[in-house]
Short mmCIF file of C-alpha atoms in Angstrom, two decimals:
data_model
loop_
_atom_site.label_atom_id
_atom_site.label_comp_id
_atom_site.label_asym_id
_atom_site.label_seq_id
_atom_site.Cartn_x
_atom_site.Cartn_y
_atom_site.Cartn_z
CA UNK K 26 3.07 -61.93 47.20
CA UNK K 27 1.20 -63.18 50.19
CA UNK K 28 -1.84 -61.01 51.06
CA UNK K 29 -4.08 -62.20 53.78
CA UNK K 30 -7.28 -62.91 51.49
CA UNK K 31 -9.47 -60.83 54.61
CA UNK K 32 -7.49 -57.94 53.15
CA UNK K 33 -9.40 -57.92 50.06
CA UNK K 34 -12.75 -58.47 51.63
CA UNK K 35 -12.39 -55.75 53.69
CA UNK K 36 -10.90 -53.79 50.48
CA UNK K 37 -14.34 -54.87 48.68
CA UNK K 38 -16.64 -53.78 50.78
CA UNK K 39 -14.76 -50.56 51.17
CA UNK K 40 -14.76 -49.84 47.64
CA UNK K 41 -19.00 -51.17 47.26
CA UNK K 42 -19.73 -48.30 49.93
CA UNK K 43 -16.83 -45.49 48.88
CA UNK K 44 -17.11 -45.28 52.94
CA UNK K 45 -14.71 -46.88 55.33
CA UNK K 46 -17.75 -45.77 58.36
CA UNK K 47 -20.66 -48.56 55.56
CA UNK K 48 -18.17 -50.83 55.13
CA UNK K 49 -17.37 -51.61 58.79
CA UNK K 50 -20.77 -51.55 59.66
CA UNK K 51 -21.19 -54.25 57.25
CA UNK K 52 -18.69 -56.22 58.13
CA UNK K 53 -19.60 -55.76 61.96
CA UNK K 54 -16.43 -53.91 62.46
CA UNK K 55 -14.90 -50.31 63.27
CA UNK K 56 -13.60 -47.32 61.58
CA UNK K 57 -9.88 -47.63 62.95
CA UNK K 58 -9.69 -51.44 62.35
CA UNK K 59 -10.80 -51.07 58.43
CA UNK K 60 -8.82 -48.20 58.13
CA UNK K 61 -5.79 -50.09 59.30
CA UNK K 62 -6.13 -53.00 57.26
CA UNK K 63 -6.55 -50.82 54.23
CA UNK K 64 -3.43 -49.38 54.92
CA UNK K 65 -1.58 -52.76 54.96
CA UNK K 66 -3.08 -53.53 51.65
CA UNK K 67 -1.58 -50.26 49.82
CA UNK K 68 1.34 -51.28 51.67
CA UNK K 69 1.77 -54.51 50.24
CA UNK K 70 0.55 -53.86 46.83
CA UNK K 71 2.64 -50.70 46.50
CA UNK K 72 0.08 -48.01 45.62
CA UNK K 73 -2.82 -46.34 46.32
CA UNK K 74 -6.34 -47.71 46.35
CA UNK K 75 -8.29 -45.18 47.65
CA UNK K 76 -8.79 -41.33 48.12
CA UNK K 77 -10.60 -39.71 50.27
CA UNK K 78 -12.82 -37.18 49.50
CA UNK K 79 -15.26 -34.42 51.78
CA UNK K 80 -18.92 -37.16 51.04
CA UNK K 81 -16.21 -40.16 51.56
CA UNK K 82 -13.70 -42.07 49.19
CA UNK K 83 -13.28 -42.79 45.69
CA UNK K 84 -11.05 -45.40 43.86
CA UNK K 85 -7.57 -44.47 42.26
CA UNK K 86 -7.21 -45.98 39.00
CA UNK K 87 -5.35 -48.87 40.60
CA UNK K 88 -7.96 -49.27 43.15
CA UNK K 89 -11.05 -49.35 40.29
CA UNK K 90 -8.51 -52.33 38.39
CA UNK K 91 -8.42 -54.27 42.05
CA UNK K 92 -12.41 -53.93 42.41
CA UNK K 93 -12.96 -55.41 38.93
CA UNK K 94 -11.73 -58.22 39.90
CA UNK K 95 -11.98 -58.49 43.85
CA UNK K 96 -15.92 -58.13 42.94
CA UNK K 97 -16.08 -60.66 40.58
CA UNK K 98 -14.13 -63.54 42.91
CA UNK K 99 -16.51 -62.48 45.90
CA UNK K 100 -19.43 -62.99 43.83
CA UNK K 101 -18.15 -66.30 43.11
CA UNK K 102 -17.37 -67.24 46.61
CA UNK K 103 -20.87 -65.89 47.99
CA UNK K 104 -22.46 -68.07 45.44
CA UNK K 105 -20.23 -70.99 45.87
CA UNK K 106 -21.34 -70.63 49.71
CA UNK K 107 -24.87 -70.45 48.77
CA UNK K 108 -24.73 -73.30 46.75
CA UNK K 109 -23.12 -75.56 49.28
CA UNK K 110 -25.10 -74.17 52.54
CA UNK K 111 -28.36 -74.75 50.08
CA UNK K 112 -27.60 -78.35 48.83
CA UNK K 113 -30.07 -80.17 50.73
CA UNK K 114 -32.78 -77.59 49.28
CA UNK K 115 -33.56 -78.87 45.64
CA UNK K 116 -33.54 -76.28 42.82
CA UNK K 117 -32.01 -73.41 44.77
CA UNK K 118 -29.25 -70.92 44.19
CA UNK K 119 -29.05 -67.50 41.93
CA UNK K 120 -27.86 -66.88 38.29
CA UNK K 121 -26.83 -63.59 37.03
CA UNK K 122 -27.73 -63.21 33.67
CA UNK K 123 -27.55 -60.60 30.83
CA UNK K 124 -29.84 -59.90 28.23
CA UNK K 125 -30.80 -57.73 24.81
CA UNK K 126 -33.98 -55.77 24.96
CA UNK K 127 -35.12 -57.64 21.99
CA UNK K 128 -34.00 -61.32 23.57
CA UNK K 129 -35.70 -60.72 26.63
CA UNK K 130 -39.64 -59.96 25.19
CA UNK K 131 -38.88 -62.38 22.09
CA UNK K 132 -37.32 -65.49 23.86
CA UNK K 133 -36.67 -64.66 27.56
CA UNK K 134 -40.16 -63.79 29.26
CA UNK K 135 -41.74 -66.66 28.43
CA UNK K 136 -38.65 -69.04 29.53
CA UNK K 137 -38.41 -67.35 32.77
CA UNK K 138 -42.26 -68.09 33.34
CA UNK K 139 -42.14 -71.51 32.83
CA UNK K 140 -38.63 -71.83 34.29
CA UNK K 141 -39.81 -70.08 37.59
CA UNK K 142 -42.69 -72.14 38.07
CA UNK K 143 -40.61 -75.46 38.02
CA UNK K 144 -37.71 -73.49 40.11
CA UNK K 145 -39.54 -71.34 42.33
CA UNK K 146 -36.59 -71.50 44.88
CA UNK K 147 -34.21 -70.40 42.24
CA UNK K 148 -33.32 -66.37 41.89
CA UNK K 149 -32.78 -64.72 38.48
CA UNK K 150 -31.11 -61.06 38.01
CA UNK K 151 -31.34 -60.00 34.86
CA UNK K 152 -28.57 -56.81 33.51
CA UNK K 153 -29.94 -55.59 30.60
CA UNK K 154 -27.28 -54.17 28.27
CA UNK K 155 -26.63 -54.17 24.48
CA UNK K 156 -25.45 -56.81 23.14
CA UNK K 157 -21.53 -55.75 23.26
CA UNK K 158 -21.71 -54.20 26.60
CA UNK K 159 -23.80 -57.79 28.00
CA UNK K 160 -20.72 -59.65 25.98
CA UNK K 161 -18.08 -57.86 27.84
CA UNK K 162 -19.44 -57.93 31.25
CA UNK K 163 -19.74 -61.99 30.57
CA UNK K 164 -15.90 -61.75 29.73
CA UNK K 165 -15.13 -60.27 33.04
CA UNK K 166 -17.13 -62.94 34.77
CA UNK K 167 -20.08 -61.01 35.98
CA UNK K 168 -22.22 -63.19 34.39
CA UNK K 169 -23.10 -66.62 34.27
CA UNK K 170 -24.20 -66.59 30.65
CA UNK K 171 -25.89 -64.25 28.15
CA UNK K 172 -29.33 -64.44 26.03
CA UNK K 173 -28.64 -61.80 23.14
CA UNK K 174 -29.14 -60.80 19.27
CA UNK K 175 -27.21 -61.36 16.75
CA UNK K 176 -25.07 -60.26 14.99
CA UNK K 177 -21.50 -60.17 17.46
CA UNK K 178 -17.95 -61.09 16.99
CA UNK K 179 -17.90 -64.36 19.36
CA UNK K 180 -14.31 -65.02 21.29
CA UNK K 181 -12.78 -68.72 21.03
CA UNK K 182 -13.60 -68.94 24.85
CA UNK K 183 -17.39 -68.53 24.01
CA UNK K 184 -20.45 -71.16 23.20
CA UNK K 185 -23.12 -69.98 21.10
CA UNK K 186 -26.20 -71.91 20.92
CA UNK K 187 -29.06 -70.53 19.03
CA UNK K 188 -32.37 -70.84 20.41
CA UNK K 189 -34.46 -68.72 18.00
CA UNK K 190 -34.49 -67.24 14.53
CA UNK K 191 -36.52 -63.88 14.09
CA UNK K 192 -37.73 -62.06 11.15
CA UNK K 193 -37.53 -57.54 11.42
CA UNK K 194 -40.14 -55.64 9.89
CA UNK K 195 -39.74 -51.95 8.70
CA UNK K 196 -43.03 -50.36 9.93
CA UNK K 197 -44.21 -46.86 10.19
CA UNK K 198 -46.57 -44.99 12.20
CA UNK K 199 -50.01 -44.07 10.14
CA UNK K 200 -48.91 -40.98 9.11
CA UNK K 201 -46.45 -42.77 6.43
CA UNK K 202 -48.54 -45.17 5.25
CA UNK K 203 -48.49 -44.56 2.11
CA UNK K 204 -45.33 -46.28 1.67
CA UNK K 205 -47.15 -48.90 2.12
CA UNK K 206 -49.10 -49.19 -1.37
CA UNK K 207 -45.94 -50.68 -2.93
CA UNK K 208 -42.59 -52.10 -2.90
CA UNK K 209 -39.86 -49.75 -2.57
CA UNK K 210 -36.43 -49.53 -3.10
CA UNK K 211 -34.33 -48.14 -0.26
CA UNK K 212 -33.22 -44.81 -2.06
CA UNK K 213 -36.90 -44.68 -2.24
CA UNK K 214 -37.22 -43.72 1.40
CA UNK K 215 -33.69 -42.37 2.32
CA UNK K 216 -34.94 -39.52 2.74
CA UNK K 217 -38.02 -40.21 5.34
CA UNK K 218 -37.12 -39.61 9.33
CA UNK K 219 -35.64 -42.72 10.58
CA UNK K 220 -35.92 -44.37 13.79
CA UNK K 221 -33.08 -46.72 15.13
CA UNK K 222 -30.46 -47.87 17.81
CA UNK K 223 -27.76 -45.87 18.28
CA UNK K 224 -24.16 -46.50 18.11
CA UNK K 225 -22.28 -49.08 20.03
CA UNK K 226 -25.48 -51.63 19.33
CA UNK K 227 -24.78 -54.58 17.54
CA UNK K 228 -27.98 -53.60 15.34
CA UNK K 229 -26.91 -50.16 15.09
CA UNK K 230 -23.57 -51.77 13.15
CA UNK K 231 -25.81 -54.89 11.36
CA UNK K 232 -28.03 -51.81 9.29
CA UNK K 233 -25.39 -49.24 9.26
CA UNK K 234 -23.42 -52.22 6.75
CA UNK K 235 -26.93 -53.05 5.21
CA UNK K 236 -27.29 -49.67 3.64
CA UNK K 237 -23.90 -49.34 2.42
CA UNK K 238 -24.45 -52.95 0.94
CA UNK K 239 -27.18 -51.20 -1.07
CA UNK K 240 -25.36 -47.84 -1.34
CA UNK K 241 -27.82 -45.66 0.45
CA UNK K 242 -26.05 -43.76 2.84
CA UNK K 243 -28.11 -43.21 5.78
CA UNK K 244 -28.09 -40.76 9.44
CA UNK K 245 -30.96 -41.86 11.80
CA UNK K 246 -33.08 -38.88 12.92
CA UNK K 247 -33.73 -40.28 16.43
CA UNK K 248 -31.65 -42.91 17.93
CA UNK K 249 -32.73 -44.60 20.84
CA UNK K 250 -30.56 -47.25 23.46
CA UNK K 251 -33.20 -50.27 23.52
CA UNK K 252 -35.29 -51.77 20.99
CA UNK K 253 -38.60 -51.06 23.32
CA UNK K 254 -37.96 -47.23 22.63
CA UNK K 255 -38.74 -48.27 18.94
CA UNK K 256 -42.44 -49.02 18.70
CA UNK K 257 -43.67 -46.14 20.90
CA UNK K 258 -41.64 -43.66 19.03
CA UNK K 259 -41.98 -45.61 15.21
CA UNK K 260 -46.16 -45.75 16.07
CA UNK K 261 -46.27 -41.25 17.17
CA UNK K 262 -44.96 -40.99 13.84
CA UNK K 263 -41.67 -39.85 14.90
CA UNK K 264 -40.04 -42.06 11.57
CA UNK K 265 -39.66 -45.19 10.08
CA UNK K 266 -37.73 -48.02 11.31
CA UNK K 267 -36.72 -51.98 11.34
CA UNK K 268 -38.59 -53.94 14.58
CA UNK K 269 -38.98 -57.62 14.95
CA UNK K 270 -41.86 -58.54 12.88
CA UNK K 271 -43.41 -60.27 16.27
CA UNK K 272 -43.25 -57.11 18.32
CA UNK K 273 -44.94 -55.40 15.87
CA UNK K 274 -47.34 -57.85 14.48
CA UNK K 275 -49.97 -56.55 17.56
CA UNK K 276 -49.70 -52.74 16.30
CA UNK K 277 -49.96 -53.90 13.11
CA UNK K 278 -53.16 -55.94 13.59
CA UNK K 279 -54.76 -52.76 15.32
CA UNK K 280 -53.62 -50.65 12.54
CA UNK K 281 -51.71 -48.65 14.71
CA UNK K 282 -48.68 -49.86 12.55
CA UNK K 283 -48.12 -50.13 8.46
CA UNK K 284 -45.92 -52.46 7.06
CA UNK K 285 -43.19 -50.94 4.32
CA UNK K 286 -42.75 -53.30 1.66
CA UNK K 287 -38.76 -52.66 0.32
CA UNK K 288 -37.36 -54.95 -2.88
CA UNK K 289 -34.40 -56.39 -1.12
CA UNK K 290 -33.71 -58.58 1.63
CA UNK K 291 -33.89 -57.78 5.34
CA UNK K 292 -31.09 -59.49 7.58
CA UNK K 293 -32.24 -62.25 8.74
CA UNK K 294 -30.95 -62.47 12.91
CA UNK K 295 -31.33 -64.56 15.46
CA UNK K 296 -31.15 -65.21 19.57
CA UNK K 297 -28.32 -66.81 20.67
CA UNK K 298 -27.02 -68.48 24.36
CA UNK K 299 -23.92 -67.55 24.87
CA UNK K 300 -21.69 -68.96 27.67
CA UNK K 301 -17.83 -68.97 29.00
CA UNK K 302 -16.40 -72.41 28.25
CA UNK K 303 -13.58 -71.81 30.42
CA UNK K 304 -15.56 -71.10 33.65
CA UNK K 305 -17.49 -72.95 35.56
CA UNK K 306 -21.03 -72.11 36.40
CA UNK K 307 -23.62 -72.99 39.69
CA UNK K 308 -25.96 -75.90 39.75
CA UNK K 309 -28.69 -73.18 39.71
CA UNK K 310 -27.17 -71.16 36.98
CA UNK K 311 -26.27 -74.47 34.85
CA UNK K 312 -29.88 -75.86 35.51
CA UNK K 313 -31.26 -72.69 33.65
CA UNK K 314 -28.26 -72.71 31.09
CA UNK K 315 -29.69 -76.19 30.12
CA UNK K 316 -33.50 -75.46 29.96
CA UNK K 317 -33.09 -72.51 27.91
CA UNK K 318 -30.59 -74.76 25.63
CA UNK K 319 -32.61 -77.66 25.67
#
């Protein structure tokens, strides 16, 4: 099928806005014009992108499959123009990457700082998702590579590196600390409030397994969707929970935190680099790939 490619720029923008009357302004058009050529596109694909609705448009079910993918070559093209227009200016570009909660303030932060100050020119957006949703958007090429926590089911496609091993904790707020005075088994403190992520985390599934490992069968009381929720919650005595021990080692050291001794072992986890080995990335987002690798 040959569709004039300024069909589906015209479709994208279109479908960014959900407004025919942003989307020509944009593209320093008019209504009738945009209208038109979206017209030829249903035409040509046979169906329905669009629908329009009293505040504008909204995307049939075929039209939300085009966008997924429409979006992700136009990001590549914008970036591949950027890169070119921007050779002669060393270190430039932009890399789209996603990252865990807990890989960003335990490995990320301080990368970007000292990445940033060697790249100034360089721009970094950062999607923070859980660690399935940040491996699925990397899949459907909105990414150029992820920083996230382990533990994950990794596709063939994929490279893992890992760039740093952490150790979790299970803390409680003062008002518990008398767990504190001794080991404890974990039937020992089933029954305490517990603070955790919630479903559809890759953490969420690592404990959930942990507990029936050790036949404790455990609900959370509060369930939170980022591992910064934790502390805040874990340290107003809201329950008990598992943290990276370096997150919590400043609360703990102000004694704002206890530390639960339990007689078994904690997973050990750790903060992998994960990238798309069949896609190609920028000079700016391969630049970073390699310093956080290196």
């Amino acid at each position: 099928m040959d569709v004039n490619f300024e069909y589906y720029k015209i479709f994208y923008y279109v479908a960014k806005y959900k407004s025919i009357t942003k989307a020509a302004a944009a593209l320093r058009s008019n209504q009738p014009n945009v209208t038109r050529v979206m017209k030829l596109l249903e035409s040509q694909l046979n169906c329905r992108l669009i629908a329009r609705e009293a505040r504008g448009i909204s995307l049939t079910e075929e039209g939300k499959c085009l966008y997924a993918h429409v979006e992700v070559a136009y990001r590549h093209l914008v970036g591949a123009q950027e890169e070119i227009c921007g050779q002669d200016i060393q270190g430039s570009g932009t890399v789209d990457i996603g990252a865990t909660e807990t890989a960003l303030h335990l490995f990320l932060l301080d990368a970007l700082h000292d990445f940033k100050g060697k790249y100034p020119a360089i721009r970094i957006k950062i999607h923070n998702h859980t660690t399935p949703e940040t491996l699925r958007q990397l899949s459907a090429g909105k990414l150029d590579f992820a920083v996230v926590t382990t533990p994950f089911e990794s596709p063939q496609n994929f490279r893992c590196e890992n760039v740093l091993d952490f150790r979790e904790v299970l803390v409680s707020g003062i008002q518990y600390g008398n767990l504190a005075d001794k080991a404890l088994e974990l039937k020992d403190i089933k029954d305490y409030p517990w603070v955790g992520l919630g479903k559809g985390t890759a953490t969420y599934e690592l404990y959930k397994d942990f507990f029936i490992r050790h036949n404790v069968d455990l609900e959370l009381d509060m369930e939170v969707a980022t591992s910064d929720l934790m502390l805040p919650l874990i340290e107003n005595n809201f329950g008990i929970g598992f943290v990276a021990e370096d997150l919590a080692l400043p609360l703990l050291k102000e004694g704002k935190l206890v530390q639960i001794p339990i007689k078994c072992d904690i997973p050990q986890r750790s903060i992998q680099l994960v990238a798309d080995k069949g896609r190609g990335r920028s000079l700016a987002a391969d630049t970073f790939y390699k310093y956080l690798s290196g």
